[in-house]
PDB file of C-alpha atoms in Angstrom:
ATOM      1  CA  UNK A   1     113.632  93.168 127.466  1.00  0.00           C
ATOM      2  CA  UNK A   2     117.289  93.943 127.757  1.00  0.00           C
ATOM      3  CA  UNK A   3     120.036  93.301 125.271  1.00  0.00           C
ATOM      4  CA  UNK A   4     120.970  89.661 124.960  1.00  0.00           C
ATOM      5  CA  UNK A   5     117.565  88.352 126.076  1.00  0.00           C
ATOM      6  CA  UNK A   6     117.192  84.892 124.448  1.00  0.00           C
ATOM      7  CA  UNK A   7     113.454  85.322 123.776  1.00  0.00           C
ATOM      8  CA  UNK A   8     114.100  88.620 122.016  1.00  0.00           C
ATOM      9  CA  UNK A   9     116.819  86.974 119.935  1.00  0.00           C
ATOM     10  CA  UNK A  10     114.431  84.198 118.920  1.00  0.00           C
ATOM     11  CA  UNK A  11     111.734  86.734 118.013  1.00  0.00           C
ATOM     12  CA  UNK A  12     114.200  88.697 115.894  1.00  0.00           C
ATOM     13  CA  UNK A  13     115.308  85.513 114.121  1.00  0.00           C
ATOM     14  CA  UNK A  14     111.701  84.522 113.356  1.00  0.00           C
ATOM     15  CA  UNK A  15     110.972  88.038 112.115  1.00  0.00           C
ATOM     16  CA  UNK A  16     113.963  87.946 109.770  1.00  0.00           C
ATOM     17  CA  UNK A  17     113.007  84.487 108.512  1.00  0.00           C
ATOM     18  CA  UNK A  18     109.476  85.683 107.652  1.00  0.00           C
ATOM     19  CA  UNK A  19     110.921  88.681 105.789  1.00  0.00           C
ATOM     20  CA  UNK A  20     113.207  86.382 103.811  1.00  0.00           C
ATOM     21  CA  UNK A  21     110.420  83.917 102.987  1.00  0.00           C
ATOM     22  CA  UNK A  22     108.060  86.654 101.816  1.00  0.00           C
ATOM     23  CA  UNK A  23     110.642  88.643  99.870  1.00  0.00           C
ATOM     24  CA  UNK A  24     110.662  91.635 102.207  1.00  0.00           C
ATOM     25  CA  UNK A  25     113.786  93.613 103.184  1.00  0.00           C
ATOM     26  CA  UNK A  26     115.654  92.192 106.162  1.00  0.00           C
ATOM     27  CA  UNK A  27     117.092  95.590 107.064  1.00  0.00           C
ATOM     28  CA  UNK A  28     115.210  98.588 108.415  1.00  0.00           C
ATOM     29  CA  UNK A  29     114.964 101.903 106.635  1.00  0.00           C
ATOM     30  CA  UNK A  30     115.156 105.185 108.529  1.00  0.00           C
ATOM     31  CA  UNK A  31     113.083 104.555 111.666  1.00  0.00           C
ATOM     32  CA  UNK A  32     111.386 107.337 113.616  1.00  0.00           C
ATOM     33  CA  UNK A  33     108.998 107.271 116.580  1.00  0.00           C
ATOM     34  CA  UNK A  34     106.530 110.089 116.957  1.00  0.00           C
ATOM     35  CA  UNK A  35     104.376 110.700 120.026  1.00  0.00           C
ATOM     36  CA  UNK A  36     101.466 113.100 120.464  1.00  0.00           C
ATOM     37  CA  UNK A  37      98.354 113.116 122.643  1.00  0.00           C
ATOM     38  CA  UNK A  38      99.437 109.964 124.450  1.00  0.00           C
ATOM     39  CA  UNK A  39      99.854 107.883 121.270  1.00  0.00           C
ATOM     40  CA  UNK A  40     102.996 106.735 119.479  1.00  0.00           C
ATOM     41  CA  UNK A  41     103.443 105.719 115.847  1.00  0.00           C
ATOM     42  CA  UNK A  42     106.507 104.240 114.208  1.00  0.00           C
ATOM     43  CA  UNK A  43     107.518 105.425 110.736  1.00  0.00           C
ATOM     44  CA  UNK A  44     109.977 103.679 108.411  1.00  0.00           C
ATOM     45  CA  UNK A  45     111.237 105.784 105.510  1.00  0.00           C
ATOM     46  CA  UNK A  46     113.059 104.603 102.400  1.00  0.00           C
ATOM     47  CA  UNK A  47     114.145 106.366  99.251  1.00  0.00           C
ATOM     48  CA  UNK A  48     115.910 109.654  98.617  1.00  0.00           C
ATOM     49  CA  UNK A  49     115.462 112.247 101.357  1.00  0.00           C
ATOM     50  CA  UNK A  50     115.476 115.053  98.777  1.00  0.00           C
ATOM     51  CA  UNK A  51     112.809 113.426  96.590  1.00  0.00           C
ATOM     52  CA  UNK A  52     110.071 115.808  95.505  1.00  0.00           C
ATOM     53  CA  UNK A  53     107.218 113.365  96.156  1.00  0.00           C
ATOM     54  CA  UNK A  54     106.410 111.684  99.474  1.00  0.00           C
ATOM     55  CA  UNK A  55     104.228 108.586  99.755  1.00  0.00           C
ATOM     56  CA  UNK A  56     102.786 107.723 103.187  1.00  0.00           C
ATOM     57  CA  UNK A  57     101.309 104.248 103.670  1.00  0.00           C
ATOM     58  CA  UNK A  58      98.630 103.390 106.261  1.00  0.00           C
ATOM     59  CA  UNK A  59      97.878  99.721 106.985  1.00  0.00           C
ATOM     60  CA  UNK A  60      94.604  97.966 107.765  1.00  0.00           C
ATOM     61  CA  UNK A  61      93.206  96.308 110.879  1.00  0.00           C
ATOM     62  CA  UNK A  62      95.646  93.899 112.529  1.00  0.00           C
ATOM     63  CA  UNK A  63      98.412  94.757 110.065  1.00  0.00           C
ATOM     64  CA  UNK A  64     101.609  96.839 110.220  1.00  0.00           C
ATOM     65  CA  UNK A  65     104.073  98.702 108.040  1.00  0.00           C
ATOM     66  CA  UNK A  66     105.962  95.583 106.916  1.00  0.00           C
ATOM     67  CA  UNK A  67     103.096  94.321 104.790  1.00  0.00           C
ATOM     68  CA  UNK A  68     103.858  97.223 102.428  1.00  0.00           C
ATOM     69  CA  UNK A  69     107.358  95.986 101.502  1.00  0.00           C
ATOM     70  CA  UNK A  70     106.441  95.212  97.885  1.00  0.00           C
ATOM     71  CA  UNK A  71     104.535  98.457  97.342  1.00  0.00           C
ATOM     72  CA  UNK A  72     107.295 100.524  98.948  1.00  0.00           C
ATOM     73  CA  UNK A  73     109.910  98.902  96.707  1.00  0.00           C
ATOM     74  CA  UNK A  74     107.899  99.805  93.620  1.00  0.00           C
ATOM     75  CA  UNK A  75     107.350 103.401  94.725  1.00  0.00           C
ATOM     76  CA  UNK A  76     110.959 104.119  95.842  1.00  0.00           C
ATOM     77  CA  UNK A  77     112.124 105.263  92.377  1.00  0.00           C
ATOM     78  CA  UNK A  78     109.366 107.867  92.368  1.00  0.00           C
ATOM     79  CA  UNK A  79     109.778 109.465  95.797  1.00  0.00           C
ATOM     80  CA  UNK A  80     110.368 109.094  99.508  1.00  0.00           C
ATOM     81  CA  UNK A  81     108.203 106.279 100.925  1.00  0.00           C
ATOM     82  CA  UNK A  82     107.130 106.303 104.587  1.00  0.00           C
ATOM     83  CA  UNK A  83     105.301 103.251 105.954  1.00  0.00           C
ATOM     84  CA  UNK A  84     103.550 103.703 109.293  1.00  0.00           C
ATOM     85  CA  UNK A  85     102.909 101.392 112.252  1.00  0.00           C
ATOM     86  CA  UNK A  86      99.822 102.959 113.800  1.00  0.00           C
ATOM     87  CA  UNK A  87      99.529 102.927 117.619  1.00  0.00           C
ATOM     88  CA  UNK A  88      99.232  99.373 118.921  1.00  0.00           C
ATOM     89  CA  UNK A  89     100.159  97.765 115.600  1.00  0.00           C
ATOM     90  CA  UNK A  90     103.435  96.374 114.277  1.00  0.00           C
ATOM     91  CA  UNK A  91     106.226  97.649 116.530  1.00  0.00           C
ATOM     92  CA  UNK A  92     104.364 100.739 117.768  1.00  0.00           C
ATOM     93  CA  UNK A  93     103.488 100.546 121.480  1.00  0.00           C
ATOM     94  CA  UNK A  94      99.934  99.950 122.640  1.00  0.00           C
ATOM     95  CA  UNK A  95      98.339 103.232 123.738  1.00  0.00           C
ATOM     96  CA  UNK A  96      96.627 103.500 127.155  1.00  0.00           C
ATOM     97  CA  UNK A  97      93.247 103.385 125.402  1.00  0.00           C
ATOM     98  CA  UNK A  98      92.292 102.363 121.896  1.00  0.00           C
ATOM     99  CA  UNK A  99      92.058 105.485 119.726  1.00  0.00           C
ATOM    100  CA  UNK A 100      89.117 106.291 117.519  1.00  0.00           C
ATOM    101  CA  UNK A 101      89.707 106.566 113.792  1.00  0.00           C
ATOM    102  CA  UNK A 102      89.500 110.341 114.165  1.00  0.00           C
ATOM    103  CA  UNK A 103      92.182 110.425 116.890  1.00  0.00           C
ATOM    104  CA  UNK A 104      94.425 108.197 114.769  1.00  0.00           C
ATOM    105  CA  UNK A 105      93.960 110.627 111.882  1.00  0.00           C
ATOM    106  CA  UNK A 106      94.900 113.554 114.108  1.00  0.00           C
ATOM    107  CA  UNK A 107      98.103 111.739 115.096  1.00  0.00           C
ATOM    108  CA  UNK A 108      98.985 111.147 111.427  1.00  0.00           C
ATOM    109  CA  UNK A 109      98.221 114.788 110.642  1.00  0.00           C
ATOM    110  CA  UNK A 110     100.493 115.962 113.461  1.00  0.00           C
ATOM    111  CA  UNK A 111     103.272 113.675 112.208  1.00  0.00           C
ATOM    112  CA  UNK A 112     102.950 114.971 108.639  1.00  0.00           C
ATOM    113  CA  UNK A 113     103.249 118.540 109.862  1.00  0.00           C
ATOM    114  CA  UNK A 114     106.266 117.584 111.957  1.00  0.00           C
ATOM    115  CA  UNK A 115     108.228 116.025 109.072  1.00  0.00           C
ATOM    116  CA  UNK A 116     107.461 119.139 106.989  1.00  0.00           C
ATOM    117  CA  UNK A 117     107.744 117.516 103.555  1.00  0.00           C
ATOM    118  CA  UNK A 118     104.768 119.366 102.151  1.00  0.00           C
ATOM    119  CA  UNK A 119     101.521 117.705 101.057  1.00  0.00           C
ATOM    120  CA  UNK A 120     101.945 113.936 100.654  1.00  0.00           C
ATOM    121  CA  UNK A 121     100.395 111.174  98.590  1.00  0.00           C
ATOM    122  CA  UNK A 122      98.449 109.389 101.333  1.00  0.00           C
ATOM    123  CA  UNK A 123      97.714 105.720 100.625  1.00  0.00           C
ATOM    124  CA  UNK A 124      95.426 103.756 102.916  1.00  0.00           C
ATOM    125  CA  UNK A 125      94.579 100.052 102.756  1.00  0.00           C
ATOM    126  CA  UNK A 126      91.394  98.582 104.277  1.00  0.00           C
ATOM    127  CA  UNK A 127      90.946 100.222 107.724  1.00  0.00           C
ATOM    128  CA  UNK A 128      93.814 102.512 106.723  1.00  0.00           C
ATOM    129  CA  UNK A 129      91.477 104.081 104.156  1.00  0.00           C
ATOM    130  CA  UNK A 130      89.247 105.257 107.006  1.00  0.00           C
ATOM    131  CA  UNK A 131      92.191 106.928 108.730  1.00  0.00           C
ATOM    132  CA  UNK A 132      93.470 108.360 105.437  1.00  0.00           C
ATOM    133  CA  UNK A 133      90.084 109.844 104.528  1.00  0.00           C
ATOM    134  CA  UNK A 134      89.848 111.511 107.944  1.00  0.00           C
ATOM    135  CA  UNK A 135      93.350 112.958 107.552  1.00  0.00           C
ATOM    136  CA  UNK A 136      92.330 114.407 104.187  1.00  0.00           C
ATOM    137  CA  UNK A 137      89.214 115.993 105.731  1.00  0.00           C
ATOM    138  CA  UNK A 138      90.615 117.104 109.101  1.00  0.00           C
ATOM    139  CA  UNK A 139      94.108 118.108 107.909  1.00  0.00           C
ATOM    140  CA  UNK A 140      93.670 118.929 104.213  1.00  0.00           C
ATOM    141  CA  UNK A 141      96.905 120.926 103.883  1.00  0.00           C
ATOM    142  CA  UNK A 142      98.927 117.756 104.537  1.00  0.00           C
ATOM    143  CA  UNK A 143      97.500 115.721 101.627  1.00  0.00           C
ATOM    144  CA  UNK A 144      98.116 116.343  97.924  1.00  0.00           C
ATOM    145  CA  UNK A 145      96.509 113.116  96.657  1.00  0.00           C
ATOM    146  CA  UNK A 146      94.487 110.396  98.387  1.00  0.00           C
ATOM    147  CA  UNK A 147      94.500 106.707  97.447  1.00  0.00           C
ATOM    148  CA  UNK A 148      91.950 104.373  99.052  1.00  0.00           C
ATOM    149  CA  UNK A 149      92.672 100.681  98.419  1.00  0.00           C
ATOM    150  CA  UNK A 150      89.946  98.204  99.452  1.00  0.00           C
ATOM    151  CA  UNK A 151      88.000 100.779 101.496  1.00  0.00           C
ATOM    152  CA  UNK A 152      86.103  99.746 104.616  1.00  0.00           C
ATOM    153  CA  UNK A 153      83.650  99.626 106.324  1.00  0.00           C
ATOM    154  CA  UNK A 154      80.745  98.885 103.961  1.00  0.00           C
ATOM    155  CA  UNK A 155      77.888 100.764 105.628  1.00  0.00           C
ATOM    156  CA  UNK A 156      75.420  98.103 104.461  1.00  0.00           C
ATOM    157  CA  UNK A 157      77.253  95.363 106.396  1.00  0.00           C
ATOM    158  CA  UNK A 158      78.660  97.153 109.440  1.00  0.00           C
ATOM    159  CA  UNK A 159      79.007  94.234 111.864  1.00  0.00           C
ATOM    160  CA  UNK A 160      82.031  92.303 113.073  1.00  0.00           C
ATOM    161  CA  UNK A 161      80.493  89.025 111.938  1.00  0.00           C
ATOM    162  CA  UNK A 162      79.851  90.250 108.416  1.00  0.00           C
ATOM    163  CA  UNK A 163      83.287  91.807 108.036  1.00  0.00           C
ATOM    164  CA  UNK A 164      85.250  88.897 109.512  1.00  0.00           C
ATOM    165  CA  UNK A 165      83.186  86.338 107.607  1.00  0.00           C
ATOM    166  CA  UNK A 166      83.858  88.066 104.305  1.00  0.00           C
ATOM    167  CA  UNK A 167      87.551  88.370 105.121  1.00  0.00           C
ATOM    168  CA  UNK A 168      87.761  84.657 105.955  1.00  0.00           C
ATOM    169  CA  UNK A 169      86.235  83.752 102.579  1.00  0.00           C
ATOM    170  CA  UNK A 170      88.572  86.204 100.826  1.00  0.00           C
ATOM    171  CA  UNK A 171      91.626  84.642 102.499  1.00  0.00           C
ATOM    172  CA  UNK A 172      90.712  81.150 101.240  1.00  0.00           C
ATOM    173  CA  UNK A 173      92.119  82.185  97.851  1.00  0.00           C
ATOM    174  CA  UNK A 174      95.147  84.031  99.197  1.00  0.00           C
ATOM    175  CA  UNK A 175      98.801  83.107  98.811  1.00  0.00           C
ATOM    176  CA  UNK A 176     101.012  81.703 101.613  1.00  0.00           C
ATOM    177  CA  UNK A 177     102.867  85.037 101.551  1.00  0.00           C
ATOM    178  CA  UNK A 178      99.753  86.963 102.564  1.00  0.00           C
ATOM    179  CA  UNK A 179      98.791  84.417 105.215  1.00  0.00           C
ATOM    180  CA  UNK A 180     102.274  84.381 106.755  1.00  0.00           C
ATOM    181  CA  UNK A 181     102.604  88.175 106.846  1.00  0.00           C
ATOM    182  CA  UNK A 182      99.076  88.544 108.165  1.00  0.00           C
ATOM    183  CA  UNK A 183      99.622  85.984 110.929  1.00  0.00           C
ATOM    184  CA  UNK A 184     102.729  87.808 112.149  1.00  0.00           C
ATOM    185  CA  UNK A 185     101.015  91.191 112.218  1.00  0.00           C
ATOM    186  CA  UNK A 186      97.862  89.922 113.912  1.00  0.00           C
ATOM    187  CA  UNK A 187      99.995  88.443 116.691  1.00  0.00           C
ATOM    188  CA  UNK A 188     101.718  91.812 117.089  1.00  0.00           C
ATOM    189  CA  UNK A 189      98.358  93.600 117.277  1.00  0.00           C
ATOM    190  CA  UNK A 190      97.987  91.988 120.692  1.00  0.00           C
ATOM    191  CA  UNK A 191      95.115  91.261 123.042  1.00  0.00           C
ATOM    192  CA  UNK A 192      93.184  94.469 122.313  1.00  0.00           C
ATOM    193  CA  UNK A 193      92.319  93.605 118.714  1.00  0.00           C
ATOM    194  CA  UNK A 194      88.644  93.332 119.608  1.00  0.00           C
ATOM    195  CA  UNK A 195      88.608  96.944 120.821  1.00  0.00           C
ATOM    196  CA  UNK A 196      90.351  98.020 117.615  1.00  0.00           C
ATOM    197  CA  UNK A 197      87.724  96.268 115.512  1.00  0.00           C
ATOM    198  CA  UNK A 198      85.006  98.104 117.449  1.00  0.00           C
ATOM    199  CA  UNK A 199      86.737 101.432 116.787  1.00  0.00           C
ATOM    200  CA  UNK A 200      86.845 100.586 113.081  1.00  0.00           C
ATOM    201  CA  UNK A 201      83.158  99.609 112.989  1.00  0.00           C
ATOM    202  CA  UNK A 202      82.051 102.669 114.973  1.00  0.00           C
ATOM    203  CA  UNK A 203      83.551 105.057 112.445  1.00  0.00           C
ATOM    204  CA  UNK A 204      81.293 106.325 109.632  1.00  0.00           C
ATOM    205  CA  UNK A 205      83.551 106.988 106.626  1.00  0.00           C
ATOM    206  CA  UNK A 206      80.568 107.746 104.388  1.00  0.00           C
ATOM    207  CA  UNK A 207      80.008 110.926 106.385  1.00  0.00           C
ATOM    208  CA  UNK A 208      83.513 112.173 105.565  1.00  0.00           C
ATOM    209  CA  UNK A 209      83.785 111.200 101.897  1.00  0.00           C
ATOM    210  CA  UNK A 210      81.766 114.161 100.528  1.00  0.00           C
ATOM    211  CA  UNK A 211      84.149 116.532 102.344  1.00  0.00           C
ATOM    212  CA  UNK A 212      87.352 115.151 100.782  1.00  0.00           C
ATOM    213  CA  UNK A 213      88.953 117.872  98.642  1.00  0.00           C
ATOM    214  CA  UNK A 214      92.130 116.076  97.527  1.00  0.00           C
ATOM    215  CA  UNK A 215      92.184 114.275  94.166  1.00  0.00           C
ATOM    216  CA  UNK A 216      91.254 110.697  95.051  1.00  0.00           C
ATOM    217  CA  UNK A 217      91.753 107.238  93.557  1.00  0.00           C
ATOM    218  CA  UNK A 218      89.680 104.269  94.794  1.00  0.00           C
ATOM    219  CA  UNK A 219      91.255 100.862  94.077  1.00  0.00           C
ATOM    220  CA  UNK A 220      89.512  97.508  94.385  1.00  0.00           C
ATOM    221  CA  UNK A 221      90.695  93.954  93.755  1.00  0.00           C
ATOM    222  CA  UNK A 222      88.345  92.210  91.352  1.00  0.00           C
ATOM    223  CA  UNK A 223      87.867  89.259  93.750  1.00  0.00           C
ATOM    224  CA  UNK A 224      87.604  91.308  96.941  1.00  0.00           C
ATOM    225  CA  UNK A 225      84.744  89.923  99.073  1.00  0.00           C
ATOM    226  CA  UNK A 226      85.216  92.553 101.821  1.00  0.00           C
ATOM    227  CA  UNK A 227      85.149  95.698  99.703  1.00  0.00           C
ATOM    228  CA  UNK A 228      82.507  94.806  97.140  1.00  0.00           C
ATOM    229  CA  UNK A 229      82.146  96.458  93.760  1.00  0.00           C
ATOM    230  CA  UNK A 230      78.855  98.048  94.862  1.00  0.00           C
ATOM    231  CA  UNK A 231      80.450  99.578  97.965  1.00  0.00           C
ATOM    232  CA  UNK A 232      83.563 100.822  96.146  1.00  0.00           C
ATOM    233  CA  UNK A 233      81.364 102.384  93.466  1.00  0.00           C
ATOM    234  CA  UNK A 234      79.425 104.134  96.237  1.00  0.00           C
ATOM    235  CA  UNK A 235      82.658 105.397  97.806  1.00  0.00           C
ATOM    236  CA  UNK A 236      83.873 106.690  94.438  1.00  0.00           C
ATOM    237  CA  UNK A 237      80.600 108.512  93.784  1.00  0.00           C
ATOM    238  CA  UNK A 238      80.608 110.057  97.268  1.00  0.00           C
ATOM    239  CA  UNK A 239      84.034 111.706  96.912  1.00  0.00           C
ATOM    240  CA  UNK A 240      83.976 114.736  94.604  1.00  0.00           C
ATOM    241  CA  UNK A 241      85.845 113.982  91.373  1.00  0.00           C
ATOM    242  CA  UNK A 242      87.164 110.596  92.555  1.00  0.00           C
ATOM    243  CA  UNK A 243      88.319 107.943  90.103  1.00  0.00           C
ATOM    244  CA  UNK A 244      87.736 104.227  90.593  1.00  0.00           C
ATOM    245  CA  UNK A 245      89.764 101.306  89.220  1.00  0.00           C
ATOM    246  CA  UNK A 246      89.514  97.548  89.622  1.00  0.00           C
ATOM    247  CA  UNK A 247      92.448  95.123  89.493  1.00  0.00           C
ATOM    248  CA  UNK A 248      91.413  91.738  88.048  1.00  0.00           C
ATOM    249  CA  UNK A 249      92.423  88.581  89.882  1.00  0.00           C
ATOM    250  CA  UNK A 250      93.194  90.290  93.200  1.00  0.00           C
ATOM    251  CA  UNK A 251      91.377  90.074  96.510  1.00  0.00           C
ATOM    252  CA  UNK A 252      91.252  92.288  99.569  1.00  0.00           C
ATOM    253  CA  UNK A 253      95.024  92.074 100.146  1.00  0.00           C
ATOM    254  CA  UNK A 254      95.911  93.381  96.694  1.00  0.00           C
ATOM    255  CA  UNK A 255      98.710  95.607  98.076  1.00  0.00           C
ATOM    256  CA  UNK A 256     100.331  92.698  99.902  1.00  0.00           C
ATOM    257  CA  UNK A 257     100.340  89.695  97.577  1.00  0.00           C
ATOM    258  CA  UNK A 258     101.552  91.522  94.473  1.00  0.00           C
ATOM    259  CA  UNK A 259     101.548  95.304  94.614  1.00  0.00           C
ATOM    260  CA  UNK A 260     102.661  95.733  91.017  1.00  0.00           C
ATOM    261  CA  UNK A 261      99.260  96.391  89.395  1.00  0.00           C
ATOM    262  CA  UNK A 262      98.161  98.724  92.213  1.00  0.00           C
ATOM    263  CA  UNK A 263     101.455 100.634  92.032  1.00  0.00           C
ATOM    264  CA  UNK A 264     100.961 101.098  88.287  1.00  0.00           C
ATOM    265  CA  UNK A 265      97.460 102.467  88.845  1.00  0.00           C
ATOM    266  CA  UNK A 266      98.709 104.839  91.566  1.00  0.00           C
ATOM    267  CA  UNK A 267     101.515 106.178  89.391  1.00  0.00           C
ATOM    268  CA  UNK A 268      99.165 106.547  86.415  1.00  0.00           C
ATOM    269  CA  UNK A 269      96.746 108.480  88.638  1.00  0.00           C
ATOM    270  CA  UNK A 270      99.535 110.840  89.692  1.00  0.00           C
ATOM    271  CA  UNK A 271     100.321 111.490  86.063  1.00  0.00           C
TER     272      UNK A 271
END
């Protein structure tokens, strides 16, 4: 749409209103688009450019970079924070075909080499943990530390019905903030969400976990019905030297509703 389009103006106004209602920033950070192998991601960076540490945030299925506003705010004092819209999510354009988790990881790896900030602290949430784990395995020089929050997909319940049913139950206890942010991002994910879910379910993260070399933290919300305690314990055991923590009173969207406890655990892990 061109400048001055009334529908675009309405969409921008709604977007700003949601940010205001949920406590997110109404201004953009430093925005960059990166394209490789026919896919485009959008990266939003905040914090000092000369910071020694770099945190890179990867969202889950149907989500986008803006759900990380609270976490990014808490991490800013400790380094440069880059939140990613993966291809076909948030404001990143839909690719010609839905990428596999492995192809998404290769795109992230190429972007990390391009920005040339050295190894990063890579933080994935939900489906983003699958991408993050593959980046750590396929592009190990780009990752100093790996953080997997609410890892999916539980190999014992690898069906769309099981995953969506558990998520629906989990969301019954969630705050209006999470529901409002989630609704916006799911609309943005567009008509190909079903194909994206299939790509998520096809991936086998348990085959990659034993090959992760980066120091790893696995974080679970104590009330998370999607990423159960049994599954997160299995993930932690599968990754050499990984640590596992549980945040009481939080569900699957622990990084979105109130990222404070998770941020504290991440910073404690980094020492």
